[in-house]
């Protein structure tokens, strides 16, 4: 892992990208039959694989292969989630509630849970407790991942060289993306920047991390930062450190994330910090200028 600060962030960025070479994670994916209504595992699996292909393998190096990830997807009524407990054979389990041929729901739900997986969500578990500090931010980032996947696959499906799967699901995704982006609760009030909104709601976010409307508002503000350079989704691998420090202020939490990441994704985290009005210490102006 490269831990570079200051001016070196911009000086060696191209070298870092070449060294890390982000690419989709190698996932051994299984979709378990049952509960999908008119949907079948053979139809659902390629849609989920398309979502996986949209996200780079966090921290993957071209010269250092990553062991394939064993992932099992099951249906459940009541809402999607990722399980802290692995199956008996060691597979990570993701539950989705999508059914039938609602491909937009499969993409949206799976991208959110897959984001939790890439961010090492399970590191927050300490004994029988789960550290919830800044959980709202991880939820917002994973909502961003859902928006990103829906829009990305919609665009790919409408391209000239689209795969049959992409062409098949693109009309649904295009319409769904438009509906999501237009939802009023995702919009900031006119003239209000994210940093001002955050200053007003920071205590509520910390104490109630699963307020969906708040998380979805933040997600829409973060989306352009990821869509500009999708390779920077690789930063997720360092969102949850191996050793958590409960009670860490949000500013310190984001700064620890930025410092831990490889140099080529540090601008993303720095721009997120600036968007929340939290200027990164010692960050060069070329990095910190992307926020609002």
mmCIF file of C-alpha atoms in Angstrom, residues 25-162:
data_model
loop_
_atom_site.group_PDB
_atom_site.id
_atom_site.type_symbol
_atom_site.label_atom_id
_atom_site.label_comp_id
_atom_site.label_asym_id
_atom_site.label_seq_id
_atom_site.Cartn_x
_atom_site.Cartn_y
_atom_site.Cartn_z
ATOM 1 C CA UNK A 25 -12.875 -8.462 -8.639
ATOM 2 C CA UNK A 26 -12.825 -12.151 -9.492
ATOM 3 C CA UNK A 27 -16.075 -13.375 -7.926
ATOM 4 C CA UNK A 28 -17.318 -16.953 -7.800
ATOM 5 C CA UNK A 29 -21.002 -16.057 -7.790
ATOM 6 C CA UNK A 30 -23.851 -18.413 -6.968
ATOM 7 C CA UNK A 31 -27.534 -17.458 -7.138
ATOM 8 C CA UNK A 32 -29.658 -19.816 -5.063
ATOM 9 C CA UNK A 33 -33.017 -20.810 -6.539
ATOM 10 C CA UNK A 34 -36.229 -20.044 -4.708
ATOM 11 C CA UNK A 35 -38.250 -16.924 -3.951
ATOM 12 C CA UNK A 36 -37.487 -15.002 -7.137
ATOM 13 C CA UNK A 37 -40.996 -15.342 -8.528
ATOM 14 C CA UNK A 38 -40.725 -15.509 -12.313
ATOM 15 C CA UNK A 39 -36.991 -14.857 -12.191
ATOM 16 C CA UNK A 40 -34.501 -17.714 -12.464
ATOM 17 C CA UNK A 41 -30.870 -17.978 -11.287
ATOM 18 C CA UNK A 42 -29.715 -18.365 -14.892
ATOM 19 C CA UNK A 43 -31.315 -14.985 -15.745
ATOM 20 C CA UNK A 44 -30.354 -13.203 -12.532
ATOM 21 C CA UNK A 45 -26.696 -14.224 -12.378
ATOM 22 C CA UNK A 46 -25.481 -12.383 -15.527
ATOM 23 C CA UNK A 47 -27.247 -9.212 -14.342
ATOM 24 C CA UNK A 48 -25.417 -9.353 -11.012
ATOM 25 C CA UNK A 49 -22.156 -10.143 -12.784
ATOM 26 C CA UNK A 50 -22.651 -6.983 -14.844
ATOM 27 C CA UNK A 51 -22.867 -5.009 -11.599
ATOM 28 C CA UNK A 52 -19.645 -6.586 -10.332
ATOM 29 C CA UNK A 53 -17.918 -5.669 -13.596
ATOM 30 C CA UNK A 54 -18.854 -2.017 -13.062
ATOM 31 C CA UNK A 55 -16.707 -1.719 -9.929
ATOM 32 C CA UNK A 56 -12.919 -2.058 -9.795
ATOM 33 C CA UNK A 57 -11.294 -4.506 -7.419
ATOM 34 C CA UNK A 58 -10.202 -2.291 -4.578
ATOM 35 C CA UNK A 59 -6.437 -2.218 -4.298
ATOM 36 C CA UNK A 60 -5.858 -4.933 -6.884
ATOM 37 C CA UNK A 61 -2.418 -4.947 -8.505
ATOM 38 C CA UNK A 62 -1.755 -6.332 -11.948
ATOM 39 C CA UNK A 63 1.210 -8.310 -10.593
ATOM 40 C CA UNK A 64 -0.534 -9.486 -7.419
ATOM 41 C CA UNK A 65 -3.669 -11.547 -8.161
ATOM 42 C CA UNK A 66 -6.466 -11.541 -5.609
ATOM 43 C CA UNK A 67 -8.062 -14.784 -4.491
ATOM 44 C CA UNK A 68 -11.550 -15.183 -5.989
ATOM 45 C CA UNK A 69 -14.360 -14.031 -3.727
ATOM 46 C CA UNK A 70 -16.971 -16.699 -2.994
ATOM 47 C CA UNK A 71 -20.365 -15.021 -2.964
ATOM 48 C CA UNK A 72 -23.834 -16.524 -2.592
ATOM 49 C CA UNK A 73 -27.015 -14.581 -3.339
ATOM 50 C CA UNK A 74 -30.344 -15.628 -1.840
ATOM 51 C CA UNK A 75 -33.841 -14.192 -1.934
ATOM 52 C CA UNK A 76 -35.549 -12.940 1.201
ATOM 53 C CA UNK A 77 -38.810 -11.145 1.861
ATOM 54 C CA UNK A 78 -38.365 -8.015 3.923
ATOM 55 C CA UNK A 79 -35.500 -6.221 2.240
ATOM 56 C CA UNK A 80 -31.920 -6.690 0.990
ATOM 57 C CA UNK A 81 -28.983 -7.092 3.353
ATOM 58 C CA UNK A 82 -25.540 -8.615 3.631
ATOM 59 C CA UNK A 83 -24.917 -11.205 6.325
ATOM 60 C CA UNK A 84 -22.182 -10.839 8.947
ATOM 61 C CA UNK A 85 -22.249 -14.615 9.335
ATOM 62 C CA UNK A 86 -20.821 -16.595 6.423
ATOM 63 C CA UNK A 87 -22.383 -19.807 5.151
ATOM 64 C CA UNK A 88 -20.965 -23.099 6.397
ATOM 65 C CA UNK A 89 -18.735 -23.368 3.328
ATOM 66 C CA UNK A 90 -17.293 -19.906 3.908
ATOM 67 C CA UNK A 91 -19.239 -18.041 1.249
ATOM 68 C CA UNK A 92 -20.368 -14.483 1.908
ATOM 69 C CA UNK A 93 -24.153 -14.229 1.638
ATOM 70 C CA UNK A 94 -26.120 -11.339 0.163
ATOM 71 C CA UNK A 95 -29.920 -11.321 0.379
ATOM 72 C CA UNK A 96 -32.054 -9.500 -2.189
ATOM 73 C CA UNK A 97 -35.796 -8.917 -2.220
ATOM 74 C CA UNK A 98 -36.093 -8.240 -5.979
ATOM 75 C CA UNK A 99 -38.382 -10.589 -7.894
ATOM 76 C CA UNK A 100 -39.577 -11.520 -11.346
ATOM 77 C CA UNK A 101 -38.075 -9.477 -14.176
ATOM 78 C CA UNK A 102 -37.597 -6.239 -12.260
ATOM 79 C CA UNK A 103 -33.963 -6.007 -13.352
ATOM 80 C CA UNK A 104 -33.627 -2.455 -12.068
ATOM 81 C CA UNK A 105 -34.286 -3.715 -8.543
ATOM 82 C CA UNK A 106 -31.690 -6.481 -8.833
ATOM 83 C CA UNK A 107 -29.087 -3.945 -9.988
ATOM 84 C CA UNK A 108 -29.977 -1.315 -7.405
ATOM 85 C CA UNK A 109 -30.137 -3.679 -4.434
ATOM 86 C CA UNK A 110 -27.114 -5.767 -5.317
ATOM 87 C CA UNK A 111 -24.881 -2.746 -5.986
ATOM 88 C CA UNK A 112 -25.664 -1.402 -2.511
ATOM 89 C CA UNK A 113 -24.837 -4.644 -0.731
ATOM 90 C CA UNK A 114 -21.788 -5.288 -2.918
ATOM 91 C CA UNK A 115 -20.515 -1.850 -1.914
ATOM 92 C CA UNK A 116 -20.713 -2.887 1.750
ATOM 93 C CA UNK A 117 -18.717 -5.973 0.862
ATOM 94 C CA UNK A 118 -15.996 -4.016 -0.952
ATOM 95 C CA UNK A 119 -15.734 -1.636 1.998
ATOM 96 C CA UNK A 120 -15.046 -4.524 4.432
ATOM 97 C CA UNK A 121 -18.248 -3.897 6.384
ATOM 98 C CA UNK A 122 -17.449 -6.829 8.678
ATOM 99 C CA UNK A 123 -14.485 -5.010 10.219
ATOM 100 C CA UNK A 124 -16.967 -2.967 12.249
ATOM 101 C CA UNK A 125 -17.841 -6.029 14.302
ATOM 102 C CA UNK A 126 -16.010 -6.148 17.616
ATOM 103 C CA UNK A 127 -17.057 -9.186 19.610
ATOM 104 C CA UNK A 128 -20.834 -9.093 19.941
ATOM 105 C CA UNK A 129 -20.999 -5.375 19.124
ATOM 106 C CA UNK A 130 -20.965 -3.510 15.823
ATOM 107 C CA UNK A 131 -19.378 -0.057 15.780
ATOM 108 C CA UNK A 132 -21.955 2.267 14.183
ATOM 109 C CA UNK A 133 -19.940 5.501 14.205
ATOM 110 C CA UNK A 134 -20.369 7.139 10.788
ATOM 111 C CA UNK A 135 -22.444 4.215 9.531
ATOM 112 C CA UNK A 136 -24.623 6.839 7.842
ATOM 113 C CA UNK A 137 -21.722 7.727 5.564
ATOM 114 C CA UNK A 138 -21.135 4.134 4.483
ATOM 115 C CA UNK A 139 -24.872 3.850 3.802
ATOM 116 C CA UNK A 140 -24.735 7.022 1.710
ATOM 117 C CA UNK A 141 -21.725 5.781 -0.262
ATOM 118 C CA UNK A 142 -23.475 2.479 -0.944
ATOM 119 C CA UNK A 143 -26.580 4.351 -2.106
ATOM 120 C CA UNK A 144 -24.183 6.183 -4.419
ATOM 121 C CA UNK A 145 -23.023 2.790 -5.672
ATOM 122 C CA UNK A 146 -26.630 1.877 -6.483
ATOM 123 C CA UNK A 147 -27.143 5.054 -8.493
ATOM 124 C CA UNK A 148 -23.798 4.563 -10.200
ATOM 125 C CA UNK A 149 -24.565 0.971 -11.214
ATOM 126 C CA UNK A 150 -28.030 1.764 -12.562
ATOM 127 C CA UNK A 151 -26.746 4.675 -14.652
ATOM 128 C CA UNK A 152 -23.591 2.863 -15.752
ATOM 129 C CA UNK A 153 -25.382 -0.269 -16.947
ATOM 130 C CA UNK A 154 -28.107 1.793 -18.603
ATOM 131 C CA UNK A 155 -25.451 3.650 -20.589
ATOM 132 C CA UNK A 156 -23.622 0.443 -21.487
ATOM 133 C CA UNK A 157 -26.842 -1.182 -22.662
ATOM 134 C CA UNK A 158 -27.532 1.686 -25.023
ATOM 135 C CA UNK A 159 -24.076 1.556 -26.608
ATOM 136 C CA UNK A 160 -23.386 0.006 -30.008
ATOM 137 C CA UNK A 161 -21.267 -2.841 -28.617
ATOM 138 C CA UNK A 162 -23.563 -3.729 -25.715
#
